[in-house]
Amino acid sequence: VFIALLRTCQPENKLLVKQALDILMPALPRRLPPGDTRMPIWIRYTKKILVEEGHSIPNMIHIFQLIVRHAELFYSCRAHFVPQMVNSLSRLGLPYNTTAENRRLAIELAGLVVAWERQRQSEMKVVQESESQNQIVDMLSPTVIGGDPKRSSDVPMFADDLSKRVKVEPGLQPLPVMSPGGASIPNIETPGSSGQPDEEYKPNAAMEEMIITFLIRVSLVIEPKEKESSSMYKQALDLLTQALEVWPNANVKFNYLEKLLGNLTPSQSKDPATALAQGLDVMNKVLEKQPRLFIRNNINHISQILEPCFNNKMLDAGKSLCSLLKMVFSAFPLEAATTPQDIKMLYQRVQDLIQKHLAAVTTPQITLEASNANSIISFALFVLNALAEVQKNFIDPFIVLLLRVLQRLARDMGSSAGNHARQGQRPEMDSAVSSRPTVDSTVICNMKTVLKLISERVMGSSEYRRNMGQILQTLLSERGTDSSVLLCILDMIKAWIEDDYRLVSSAGSVSSLNPKDIVTYLQKLSVVDRKSFSSSAQEEWDAKYLQLLYSLCGDSTKYPLASRQEYFHKVERQYMLGFRAKDPEMRKRFFRLYHDYVGKTLFARLQFIIQTQDWEAVSDVFWLKQGLDLILAILVENEPISLASNSARLTPLTIVGPVPDRIIMPQQVPDAHESLDGTSLSFDSLTTRHSQFLN
């Protein structure tokens, strides 16, 4: 039945045969045990049919699918199938017109060989650990310590036992096995038989290279557009990573990559940008496992792939290119003395391409469409940002160009805001909830990337710092600046001030922000229009800016008293942002600053509230509450309330102490009969005039 099922591969019976084999296979090791032979008879029949009918693609696929589904049953005898499996990979998976089923089977066969080898390595590791432990126990046994003469004869036997585990490409020994009917099955040998146990079978170096080469090539052949092809593409890349882990010293050839790079013209077969991205993905997978070896052997291919990536400007290809270049930069730093000359030439090639593309969008003589210019800027910044993560000084030669790019992006953002303003708002639209002018998301993303890139490096030169300050003041003053860009600027200024960036420039000078620059930036940040901010952006802005301002005004451990007073008078007292903060805790902290600054007498508080402080900045809120809080803050709660010593006093109504014998009544002062204006003054006239006064 088993033989009949193996030879039955007609499409109409495919599902039924598959179900029958899946039922029968688990019973074969028990029903047909190997007996005195090394190989079970059902393995011999499977091998015989595979050799006899391997020229037929359907028969070969039928048997290979069975092996993939029941891999654990064929593991011990994998030596009889792996060579033919490896030789069939290209035939099944590489032709462009092959079916998806055949290609997936080829990928699964390659994965099966890798999985078998990983299992073998794990088993050998366990065996070696147990043998080493046994050897240590034998060495510490009393007989060895006492000088057992038999130990000398045991050592050669132990060495002979280890010599049997040398992994070479084995074959099948001719074994006379009888079939159930009594007929002898012809011996099917594998060339290179060496008598090695099948459990220790290890593919040779040629097979390792063929499997890795197939996985690379099939990854480049697949076009991951549909769900199934994308799944196969991801599976092939994952298996490539596993294969390089199992065989870390395998030889990886990229000769066919030259054909891919040399034929990057649009065709009906494959999109060039997709092919480029796939080639980079494959190179990254190999680079992750063999960084130095692969770079030295394929530096020309890496250099060859740079310009097509910049010309296509595809973000998918850009991500893969950045990963590749980051691994190259990490493996071979530019400053290292051991970096080869061809690697240094690759560095120069990358710099030249970035310089070329950034200059194309900043030169006035070159006119580019906005969308094309933004895509060029995006790709160049993407590469620069990735490489700056590995080597921060890599962007130093591009500071001038990046400042020009930032100026162009600021103009683009301003022009978008101008177009929005010219279009006008509907009369019925509430100005308080009007949206900020819409700006292209690419411009916003590019601007934030440039700001993050040059935020640290511009502090090394006074000229760079001055140009940067002019651009920032323009962005902070423009109403069309996006809220995310403003938050990025706030983060950058906050980092400059808090971390006190003192970067040594190439000339050796040390630069940092002086108090005047800090006050200027804080004042610009204070007047930023935040009405159109979203609630989350508003909360983030208030938290970051007020924390920065409070630190500058109240942190005595970092800033001297003169600087703290200058920040308090010129920023907080002028705009009173902390005094009216929405966060109660932050408002309380700023109130303590005012409380410490203003005198503790009632006169000083009233003078500050009525005369000294300008409350125009908080005219849109009920600012009298803040003034009342300043007065109540000096209230003495633990002492009784008493009149001043020079105030009027009345005779007590009751006598305190012993009653004297004679009570002397105080002399009554006669009331004045005339008022100041000469008219008669009486009680009625006094109350009447007082009522008029109250009215």
XYZ file of C-alpha atoms in Angstrom:
695
model
C 0.000 0.000 0.000
C 2.805 2.387 0.884
C 4.596 1.797 -2.431
C 1.368 2.229 -4.374
C 0.634 5.483 -2.618
C 4.150 6.773 -3.322
C 3.746 6.081 -7.035
C 0.291 7.696 -7.211
C 0.603 11.424 -7.950
C -2.322 12.155 -10.291
C -3.918 15.543 -9.562
C -7.408 14.067 -9.258
C -6.255 11.713 -6.486
C -3.889 14.134 -4.801
C -5.965 14.961 -1.736
C -7.030 11.366 -1.124
C -3.471 10.044 -1.434
C -2.208 12.759 0.927
C -4.752 11.767 3.570
C -3.909 8.075 3.198
C -0.161 8.668 3.547
C -0.653 10.891 6.573
C -2.594 8.062 8.233
C -0.107 5.367 7.245
C 3.219 7.134 7.982
C 3.076 7.165 11.815
C 2.580 3.367 11.817
C 5.540 2.513 9.564
C 8.326 2.731 12.206
C 6.412 0.239 14.373
C 5.171 -2.046 11.598
C 8.399 -2.080 9.607
C 11.269 -1.658 12.095
C 14.856 -1.593 10.789
C 15.745 -4.907 12.447
C 19.377 -5.853 11.868
C 19.844 -3.265 9.116
C 20.709 0.409 9.558
C 17.913 1.620 7.309
C 14.204 0.647 7.529
C 12.726 -0.953 4.462
C 10.170 1.854 3.946
C 13.042 4.339 3.766
C 14.702 2.140 1.121
C 11.494 2.046 -0.928
C 11.059 5.814 -0.650
C 14.647 6.350 -1.777
C 14.267 3.846 -4.624
C 11.122 5.494 -6.005
C 12.664 8.966 -5.670
C 15.708 7.909 -7.691
C 13.746 5.984 -10.323
C 11.054 8.615 -10.905
C 12.918 11.765 -9.863
C 12.990 12.930 -13.491
C 9.228 13.506 -13.221
C 8.425 16.781 -11.455
C 5.021 15.598 -10.133
C 6.491 12.417 -8.631
C 9.397 14.306 -7.074
C 7.068 16.953 -5.606
C 4.796 14.205 -4.262
C 7.624 12.532 -2.313
C 9.213 15.786 -1.140
C 5.892 16.985 0.226
C 5.624 13.739 2.178
C 9.111 14.272 3.651
C 8.279 17.864 4.632
C 5.039 16.831 6.348
C 6.720 13.991 8.299
C 10.201 15.417 8.789
C 10.710 13.809 12.195
C 10.311 10.305 10.713
C 12.967 10.918 8.054
C 15.460 12.684 10.332
C 17.498 9.628 11.264
C 17.860 8.664 7.578
C 18.167 12.176 6.136
C 21.513 11.324 4.556
C 19.653 9.451 1.774
C 17.462 12.418 0.828
C 19.327 15.671 1.545
C 21.613 15.527 -1.537
C 18.703 15.164 -3.946
C 16.660 17.738 -2.016
C 19.462 20.296 -2.325
C 20.010 19.547 -6.008
C 16.296 20.027 -6.723
C 15.938 23.458 -5.083
C 16.814 25.532 -8.133
C 14.723 23.315 -10.403
C 11.623 23.793 -8.252
C 11.878 27.355 -6.982
C 13.907 29.590 -9.284
C 12.176 29.561 -12.716
C 10.013 32.664 -13.191
C 7.150 30.565 -14.576
C 7.102 28.048 -11.728
C 3.940 27.730 -9.673
C 3.616 29.242 -6.239
C 3.131 25.757 -4.776
C 6.423 24.480 -6.207
C 8.294 27.577 -5.056
C 6.925 27.272 -1.548
C 7.888 23.580 -1.491
C 11.455 24.461 -2.501
C 11.661 27.033 0.307
C 10.289 24.487 2.776
C 12.861 21.890 1.628
C 15.674 24.355 2.250
C 14.199 25.154 5.641
C 13.938 21.456 6.448
C 17.635 20.864 5.777
C 18.496 23.846 7.974
C 16.212 22.587 10.754
C 17.724 19.101 10.597
C 21.231 20.528 10.854
C 20.235 22.731 13.794
C 18.811 19.648 15.544
C 22.007 17.694 14.872
C 24.153 20.467 16.319
C 21.989 20.610 19.437
C 22.258 16.837 19.919
C 26.019 16.863 19.413
C 26.371 19.672 21.925
C 24.488 17.635 24.529
C 26.641 14.565 23.798
C 29.875 16.533 24.082
C 28.796 18.100 27.375
C 27.908 14.718 28.855
C 31.208 13.220 27.662
C 33.203 16.074 29.175
C 31.368 15.630 32.474
C 32.073 11.888 32.441
C 35.723 12.565 31.720
C 35.963 14.932 34.692
C 34.295 12.352 36.942
C 36.711 9.654 35.765
C 39.689 11.916 36.397
C 38.509 12.606 39.950
C 37.751 8.939 40.746
C 39.895 7.231 43.468
C 41.395 4.745 41.026
C 42.825 7.534 38.892
C 44.120 9.431 41.911
C 45.712 6.251 43.185
C 47.477 5.661 39.896
C 45.434 2.917 38.246
C 47.627 1.379 35.515
C 44.541 0.617 33.434
C 43.984 4.341 32.862
C 46.739 4.558 30.264
C 44.999 2.020 28.104
C 41.651 3.861 28.418
C 42.865 7.120 26.954
C 43.517 5.850 23.414
C 40.107 4.224 23.421
C 38.528 7.564 24.345
C 40.412 9.284 21.554
C 39.358 6.606 19.084
C 35.752 7.091 20.136
C 35.977 10.836 19.426
C 37.606 10.201 16.059
C 34.490 8.362 14.975
C 32.504 11.606 15.244
C 34.308 13.423 12.453
C 31.616 14.946 10.207
C 32.215 14.075 6.573
C 29.828 13.613 3.687
C 28.671 10.004 4.044
C 26.890 7.687 1.707
C 24.819 4.554 2.026
C 26.486 1.233 2.573
C 25.232 -1.629 0.362
C 22.777 -3.389 2.613
C 21.083 -6.627 1.525
C 17.484 -5.995 2.557
C 14.682 -8.341 1.616
C 11.279 -7.119 0.618
C 8.143 -8.600 2.209
C 7.666 -10.789 -0.852
C 11.175 -12.180 -0.628
C 12.609 -10.282 -3.598
C 15.811 -8.443 -2.997
C 15.724 -4.652 -3.245
C 18.681 -3.327 -5.207
C 21.174 -1.335 -3.202
C 21.038 2.388 -3.877
C 24.309 3.969 -2.862
C 25.204 7.596 -2.319
C 28.658 8.524 -3.602
C 31.215 9.207 -0.921
C 30.157 6.495 1.497
C 32.312 6.499 4.591
C 30.472 4.372 7.078
C 29.428 7.372 9.233
C 26.216 6.892 11.259
C 23.199 8.599 9.680
C 22.440 10.376 12.953
C 25.698 12.322 12.551
C 25.138 13.239 8.931
C 26.238 16.782 8.082
C 25.846 18.461 4.679
C 29.163 19.318 3.123
C 30.368 22.856 2.324
C 29.077 22.684 -1.254
C 25.564 21.866 -0.053
C 25.685 24.660 2.524
C 26.636 27.126 -0.189
C 23.923 25.816 -2.527
C 21.218 26.216 0.127
C 22.280 29.766 1.042
C 22.619 30.701 -2.610
C 19.158 29.353 -3.356
C 17.577 31.295 -0.496
C 19.233 34.504 -1.712
C 18.199 33.983 -5.308
C 14.626 32.971 -4.534
C 14.295 36.100 -2.371
C 15.240 38.182 -5.399
C 12.972 36.235 -7.763
C 9.803 36.611 -5.670
C 7.840 39.794 -6.237
C 6.089 40.490 -2.906
C 2.906 42.112 -4.149
C 0.219 39.667 -3.096
C -0.283 38.164 0.334
C 1.032 34.709 -0.619
C 4.155 36.005 -2.346
C 4.868 38.371 0.543
C 4.611 35.441 2.943
C 7.068 33.374 0.871
C 9.454 36.352 0.652
C 9.450 36.804 4.415
C 9.881 33.050 4.938
C 12.876 32.953 2.590
C 14.574 35.861 4.400
C 13.960 34.258 7.796
C 15.400 30.944 6.585
C 18.432 32.793 5.200
C 19.074 34.205 8.661
C 18.704 30.748 10.228
C 21.011 29.170 7.649
C 23.727 31.738 8.358
C 23.349 31.029 12.078
C 23.744 27.283 11.502
C 26.640 27.732 9.055
C 28.342 30.979 10.113
C 31.395 30.393 7.921
C 29.543 29.474 4.740
C 30.655 31.162 1.541
C 28.080 33.667 0.297
C 28.277 34.618 -3.374
C 26.648 37.711 -4.844
C 27.738 37.381 -8.460
C 24.163 37.367 -9.741
C 23.507 40.619 -7.877
C 25.486 42.413 -10.568
C 22.883 41.344 -13.137
C 20.136 42.690 -10.883
C 21.885 46.031 -10.443
C 22.808 46.281 -14.082
C 19.207 45.817 -15.230
C 17.328 48.381 -13.144
C 15.178 49.570 -16.029
C 11.390 49.357 -15.916
C 10.222 46.098 -17.389
C 7.133 43.965 -17.440
C 8.689 41.360 -15.188
C 9.596 43.430 -12.156
C 9.594 46.996 -10.879
C 13.218 48.221 -10.527
C 12.581 49.905 -7.195
C 11.117 46.674 -5.791
C 14.078 44.672 -7.059
C 16.434 47.211 -5.499
C 14.687 47.025 -2.132
C 14.776 43.220 -2.196
C 18.469 43.178 -3.031
C 19.143 45.453 -0.058
C 17.038 43.281 2.240
C 19.045 40.222 1.280
C 22.352 42.022 1.764
C 21.236 43.182 5.207
C 20.364 39.643 6.252
C 23.824 38.438 5.286
C 25.496 41.467 6.864
C 23.811 40.787 10.197
C 25.546 37.398 10.458
C 28.774 37.963 8.496
C 29.500 41.704 8.737
C 33.249 41.937 8.200
C 33.576 38.934 5.898
C 30.708 39.981 3.642
C 31.803 43.625 3.470
C 35.339 42.733 2.417
C 34.127 40.304 -0.238
C 31.297 42.456 -1.634
C 32.394 46.070 -1.185
C 32.075 46.667 -4.935
C 28.452 45.505 -4.905
C 27.682 47.804 -1.975
C 29.236 50.768 -3.811
C 27.361 49.839 -6.977
C 23.988 49.853 -5.236
C 24.332 53.361 -3.742
C 23.519 55.546 -6.738
C 20.453 53.561 -7.878
C 19.053 53.936 -4.353
C 19.517 57.724 -4.399
C 18.047 57.987 -7.895
C 14.927 55.955 -7.060
C 14.349 57.791 -3.751
C 12.110 54.985 -2.443
C 11.721 54.982 1.330
C 11.618 51.164 1.494
C 14.943 51.009 -0.294
C 16.163 53.881 1.882
C 15.460 51.997 5.101
C 17.325 48.949 3.850
C 20.208 51.085 2.575
C 20.483 52.833 5.930
C 20.595 49.517 7.773
C 23.298 48.302 5.420
C 25.446 51.434 5.738
C 25.056 51.503 9.521
C 26.424 47.959 9.738
C 29.309 48.921 7.441
C 30.104 51.998 9.535
C 29.919 49.985 12.750
C 32.166 47.207 11.431
C 34.739 49.579 9.905
C 34.854 53.009 11.627
C 36.358 55.705 9.469
C 38.882 56.793 12.107
C 40.146 53.245 12.700
C 43.636 52.558 11.411
C 42.645 49.076 10.255
C 39.872 50.295 7.928
C 40.767 49.207 4.358
C 41.144 51.784 1.625
C 38.163 50.514 -0.373
C 35.950 51.015 2.702
C 37.190 54.605 2.962
C 36.333 55.087 -0.689
C 32.809 53.882 0.118
C 32.590 56.561 2.827
C 33.625 59.190 0.299
C 31.126 57.889 -2.242
C 28.268 58.215 0.261
C 29.316 61.760 1.139
C 29.535 62.769 -2.525
C 26.039 61.470 -3.267
C 24.517 63.269 -0.270
C 26.351 66.471 -1.200
C 25.146 66.224 -4.778
C 21.475 65.754 -3.922
C 21.353 68.409 -1.192
C 23.086 70.921 -3.451
C 20.495 70.233 -6.153
C 17.650 71.485 -3.927
C 19.503 74.480 -2.430
C 21.124 75.950 -5.545
C 19.019 78.861 -6.901
C 20.042 78.121 -10.495
C 18.430 74.679 -10.331
C 14.633 74.718 -10.412
C 12.832 71.641 -9.141
C 9.202 70.901 -8.485
C 8.208 71.030 -4.835
C 7.269 67.349 -4.681
C 10.485 66.238 -6.381
C 12.607 68.487 -4.163
C 10.904 67.198 -1.027
C 11.503 63.582 -2.024
C 15.196 64.318 -2.658
C 15.502 66.053 0.705
C 13.666 63.226 2.475
C 15.927 60.512 1.117
C 19.173 62.399 1.775
C 18.067 63.273 5.320
C 17.000 59.692 5.906
C 20.501 58.453 5.101
C 22.198 61.256 7.034
C 20.096 60.658 10.121
C 20.843 56.932 10.112
C 24.594 57.408 9.698
C 24.708 60.149 12.342
C 23.436 57.595 14.857
C 26.633 55.619 14.303
C 29.046 58.554 13.851
C 27.817 61.957 15.011
C 30.601 63.860 13.284
C 29.552 62.434 9.910
C 27.184 65.384 9.365
C 29.803 68.082 10.053
C 30.676 68.595 6.350
C 26.974 69.124 5.576
C 26.093 71.781 8.201
C 26.073 74.648 5.684
C 23.936 72.684 3.240
C 21.550 71.614 5.997
C 21.080 75.235 7.084
C 20.208 76.124 3.484
C 17.799 73.214 3.350
C 16.191 74.477 6.563
C 15.817 77.945 5.019
C 14.147 76.455 1.953
C 11.777 74.396 4.084
C 10.906 77.477 6.143
C 10.100 79.363 2.921
C 7.947 76.476 1.701
C 6.075 76.428 5.002
C 5.616 80.199 4.900
C 4.364 80.121 1.310
C 1.828 77.433 2.239
C 0.608 79.638 5.082
C 0.398 82.629 2.718
C -1.701 80.685 0.226
C -3.971 79.613 3.061
C -4.370 83.226 4.220
C -5.147 84.495 0.706
C -7.888 81.931 0.328
C -9.486 83.461 3.418
C -11.714 82.048 6.113
C -15.514 81.836 6.044
C -17.091 84.817 7.838
C -19.059 82.573 10.129
C -15.988 80.619 11.223
C -14.972 81.357 14.774
C -11.471 82.766 14.861
C -10.784 81.090 18.190
C -11.124 77.647 16.694
C -9.685 78.365 13.261
C -7.193 75.760 12.181
C -3.546 76.433 11.579
C -2.684 76.650 7.870
C -2.193 73.197 6.422
C 1.366 72.373 5.370
C 2.668 69.398 3.420
C 3.497 66.607 5.866
C 6.743 65.904 4.003
C 7.941 69.466 4.619
C 7.107 69.136 8.317
C 8.885 65.791 8.639
C 11.950 67.060 6.785
C 12.121 70.189 8.921
C 12.007 68.220 12.167
C 14.709 65.880 10.886
C 17.017 68.784 9.994
C 16.461 70.421 13.380
C 17.336 67.220 15.224
C 20.387 66.610 13.048
C 22.033 70.002 13.477
C 20.805 70.873 16.971
C 24.088 69.851 18.600
C 26.533 70.562 15.812
C 25.621 74.234 15.149
C 26.798 75.230 18.631
C 30.410 74.739 17.593
C 30.534 77.861 15.408
C 29.336 81.399 16.059
C 28.383 81.806 12.394
C 26.304 78.629 12.404
C 24.688 79.689 15.671
C 23.798 83.112 14.297
C 22.259 81.691 11.114
C 20.367 79.121 13.143
C 19.029 81.823 15.446
C 17.676 83.841 12.531
C 15.874 80.819 11.102
C 14.408 79.885 14.488
C 13.121 83.406 15.112
C 11.420 83.345 11.719
C 9.780 79.998 12.457
C 8.642 81.112 15.915
C 7.144 84.320 14.524
C 5.316 82.731 11.593
C 1.723 81.811 12.261
C 1.903 79.013 9.682
C 4.548 77.017 11.570
C 3.193 73.595 12.474
C 2.764 72.764 16.161
C 5.002 69.689 15.920
C 7.798 71.851 14.471
C 7.352 74.359 17.288
C 7.571 71.558 19.840
C 10.734 70.318 18.143
C 12.223 73.836 18.376
C 11.265 73.978 22.057
C 12.994 70.653 22.695
C 16.107 71.871 20.922
C 16.306 75.161 22.846
C 15.532 73.320 26.083
C 18.427 70.940 25.399
C 20.763 73.827 24.625
C 19.934 75.543 27.907
C 19.527 72.628 30.319
C 22.365 70.434 29.145
C 24.597 73.480 28.561
C 26.020 72.190 25.297
C 29.675 73.028 25.135
C 30.840 71.380 21.968
C 34.409 71.805 20.917
C 34.439 72.885 17.302
C 37.061 71.963 14.769
C 38.953 75.177 15.579
C 39.039 74.260 19.261
C 36.753 77.059 20.519
C 34.047 76.405 23.081
C 30.577 77.827 22.471
C 27.428 78.020 24.561
C 24.355 80.218 24.917
C 24.867 83.377 26.965
C 22.098 84.805 29.213
C 21.138 87.375 26.570
C 20.534 84.632 23.981
C 18.534 82.638 26.502
C 16.297 85.620 27.307
C 15.748 86.266 23.583
C 14.730 82.653 22.916
C 12.466 82.543 25.976
C 10.688 85.734 24.945
C 10.119 84.351 21.449
C 8.759 81.128 22.898
C 6.465 83.075 25.216
C 4.629 84.843 22.393
C 4.105 81.783 20.185
C 0.511 81.591 18.987
C -0.905 78.458 20.614
C -4.610 78.988 20.044
C -4.726 76.447 17.236
C -2.751 73.798 19.146
C -4.496 70.547 19.883
C -5.153 69.818 23.543
C -2.357 67.260 23.736
C 0.119 69.604 22.028
C -0.929 72.435 24.345
C -0.370 70.297 27.428
C 3.013 69.114 26.156
C 4.092 72.663 25.334
C 3.042 74.039 28.741
C 4.731 71.208 30.634
C 8.066 71.533 28.821
C 8.247 75.325 28.596
C 7.090 76.095 32.139
C 9.432 73.482 33.580
C 12.305 75.097 31.676
C 11.315 78.600 32.791
C 10.920 77.587 36.425
C 14.313 75.904 36.385
C 15.931 79.070 35.041
C 14.189 81.291 37.606
C 14.424 79.078 40.670
C 17.270 76.563 40.380
C 20.002 78.035 42.566
C 22.294 75.028 42.047
C 22.796 75.675 38.310
C 22.282 79.394 37.733
C 23.633 82.404 39.651
C 21.310 84.852 41.394
C 21.815 87.616 38.840
C 20.830 85.334 35.934
C 17.806 83.971 37.792
C 16.566 87.481 38.554
C 17.087 88.524 34.932
C 15.050 85.579 33.637
C 12.326 86.263 36.221
C 12.004 89.984 35.439
C 12.363 89.869 31.651
C 10.372 86.705 30.937
C 8.046 85.591 33.715
C 7.008 89.002 35.023
C 6.554 90.260 31.484
C 4.352 87.386 30.247
C 3.243 85.785 33.560
C 2.852 82.361 31.954
C 3.722 80.457 35.107
C 1.521 82.608 37.348
C -1.551 81.595 35.335
C -0.557 78.008 34.450
C -3.385 75.499 34.224
C -1.494 72.914 36.244
C -2.095 73.699 39.960
C 1.263 72.319 41.048
C 3.164 74.368 38.482
C 1.157 77.477 39.366
C 1.996 76.961 43.044
C 5.712 76.721 42.269
C 5.674 79.996 40.340
C 3.622 81.640 43.108
C 6.445 80.834 45.537
C 8.833 82.716 43.230
C 6.614 85.816 43.386
C 6.168 85.388 47.132
C 9.938 85.297 47.677
C 10.495 88.290 45.398
C 7.869 90.736 46.748
C 8.314 92.240 50.222
C 6.464 90.650 53.138
C 4.702 93.821 54.344
C 1.183 94.797 53.396
C 2.417 98.054 51.922
C 4.963 96.262 49.691
C 2.336 93.817 48.463
C -0.202 96.537 47.672
C 2.455 98.620 45.965
C 3.491 95.634 43.800
C -0.095 94.822 42.862
C -1.310 98.359 42.182
C 1.769 100.190 40.971
C 4.757 97.994 40.100
C 3.408 94.966 38.242
C 1.887 95.277 34.766
C -1.065 92.878 34.592
C -1.768 93.352 30.888
C -0.377 89.878 30.071
C -3.107 88.245 32.192
C -5.923 90.610 31.228
C -7.879 87.714 29.729
C -8.151 85.958 33.119
C -9.437 86.993 36.560
C -6.054 88.265 37.726
C -7.416 89.829 40.943
C -7.341 86.359 42.450
C -3.554 86.217 42.022
C -3.232 89.649 43.621
C -5.431 88.601 46.546
C -3.340 85.467 47.004
C -0.210 87.616 47.286
C -1.839 89.658 50.063
C -3.210 86.682 51.974
C 0.150 84.924 51.745
C 1.615 87.345 54.346
C -1.270 86.923 56.792
C -0.006 85.998 60.264
C -2.302 83.229 61.465
C -0.756 82.388 64.869
C -0.964 85.849 66.518
C -4.116 87.660 67.728
C -5.408 90.612 65.792
C -4.804 93.932 67.603
C -5.029 97.628 66.811
C -1.991 99.711 66.197
C -0.503 101.564 69.135
C -1.440 104.947 67.730
C -5.077 104.102 66.969
C -8.104 105.516 68.878
C -9.120 103.809 72.130
C -12.449 103.856 74.054
C -13.073 103.616 77.789
C -13.872 100.021 78.777
C -17.512 99.351 79.534
C -16.657 97.047 82.421
C -14.137 97.540 85.166
C -11.447 94.916 85.390
C -10.114 94.212 88.864
C -11.354 95.415 92.333
C -14.076 98.100 92.414
C -12.812 101.330 93.944
C -14.732 103.095 96.706
C -15.358 106.107 94.586
C -15.890 105.940 90.925
C -14.637 108.983 89.108
C -16.517 109.522 85.873
C -14.418 110.707 82.985
C -14.921 114.238 81.906
C -17.281 114.478 78.997
C -16.154 116.483 76.060
C -18.987 118.578 74.756
C -20.010 117.915 71.207
C -19.260 120.570 68.709
C -22.343 122.501 67.837
C -21.091 123.619 64.477
C -19.751 121.800 61.512
C -16.813 122.868 59.389
C -19.019 124.860 57.046
C -20.548 126.822 59.923
C -23.971 125.137 59.904
C -25.569 123.737 63.019
C -24.543 120.105 63.569
C -26.958 117.697 65.150
C -27.419 113.953 65.183
C -30.158 114.091 62.545
C -28.153 116.281 60.229
C -25.105 114.024 60.662
C -27.017 110.872 59.730
C -28.666 112.625 56.790
C -25.347 113.767 55.362
C -23.848 110.335 55.899
C -26.752 108.732 54.005
C -26.197 111.109 51.134
C -22.521 110.186 51.138
C -23.320 106.507 50.997
C -25.760 107.029 48.136
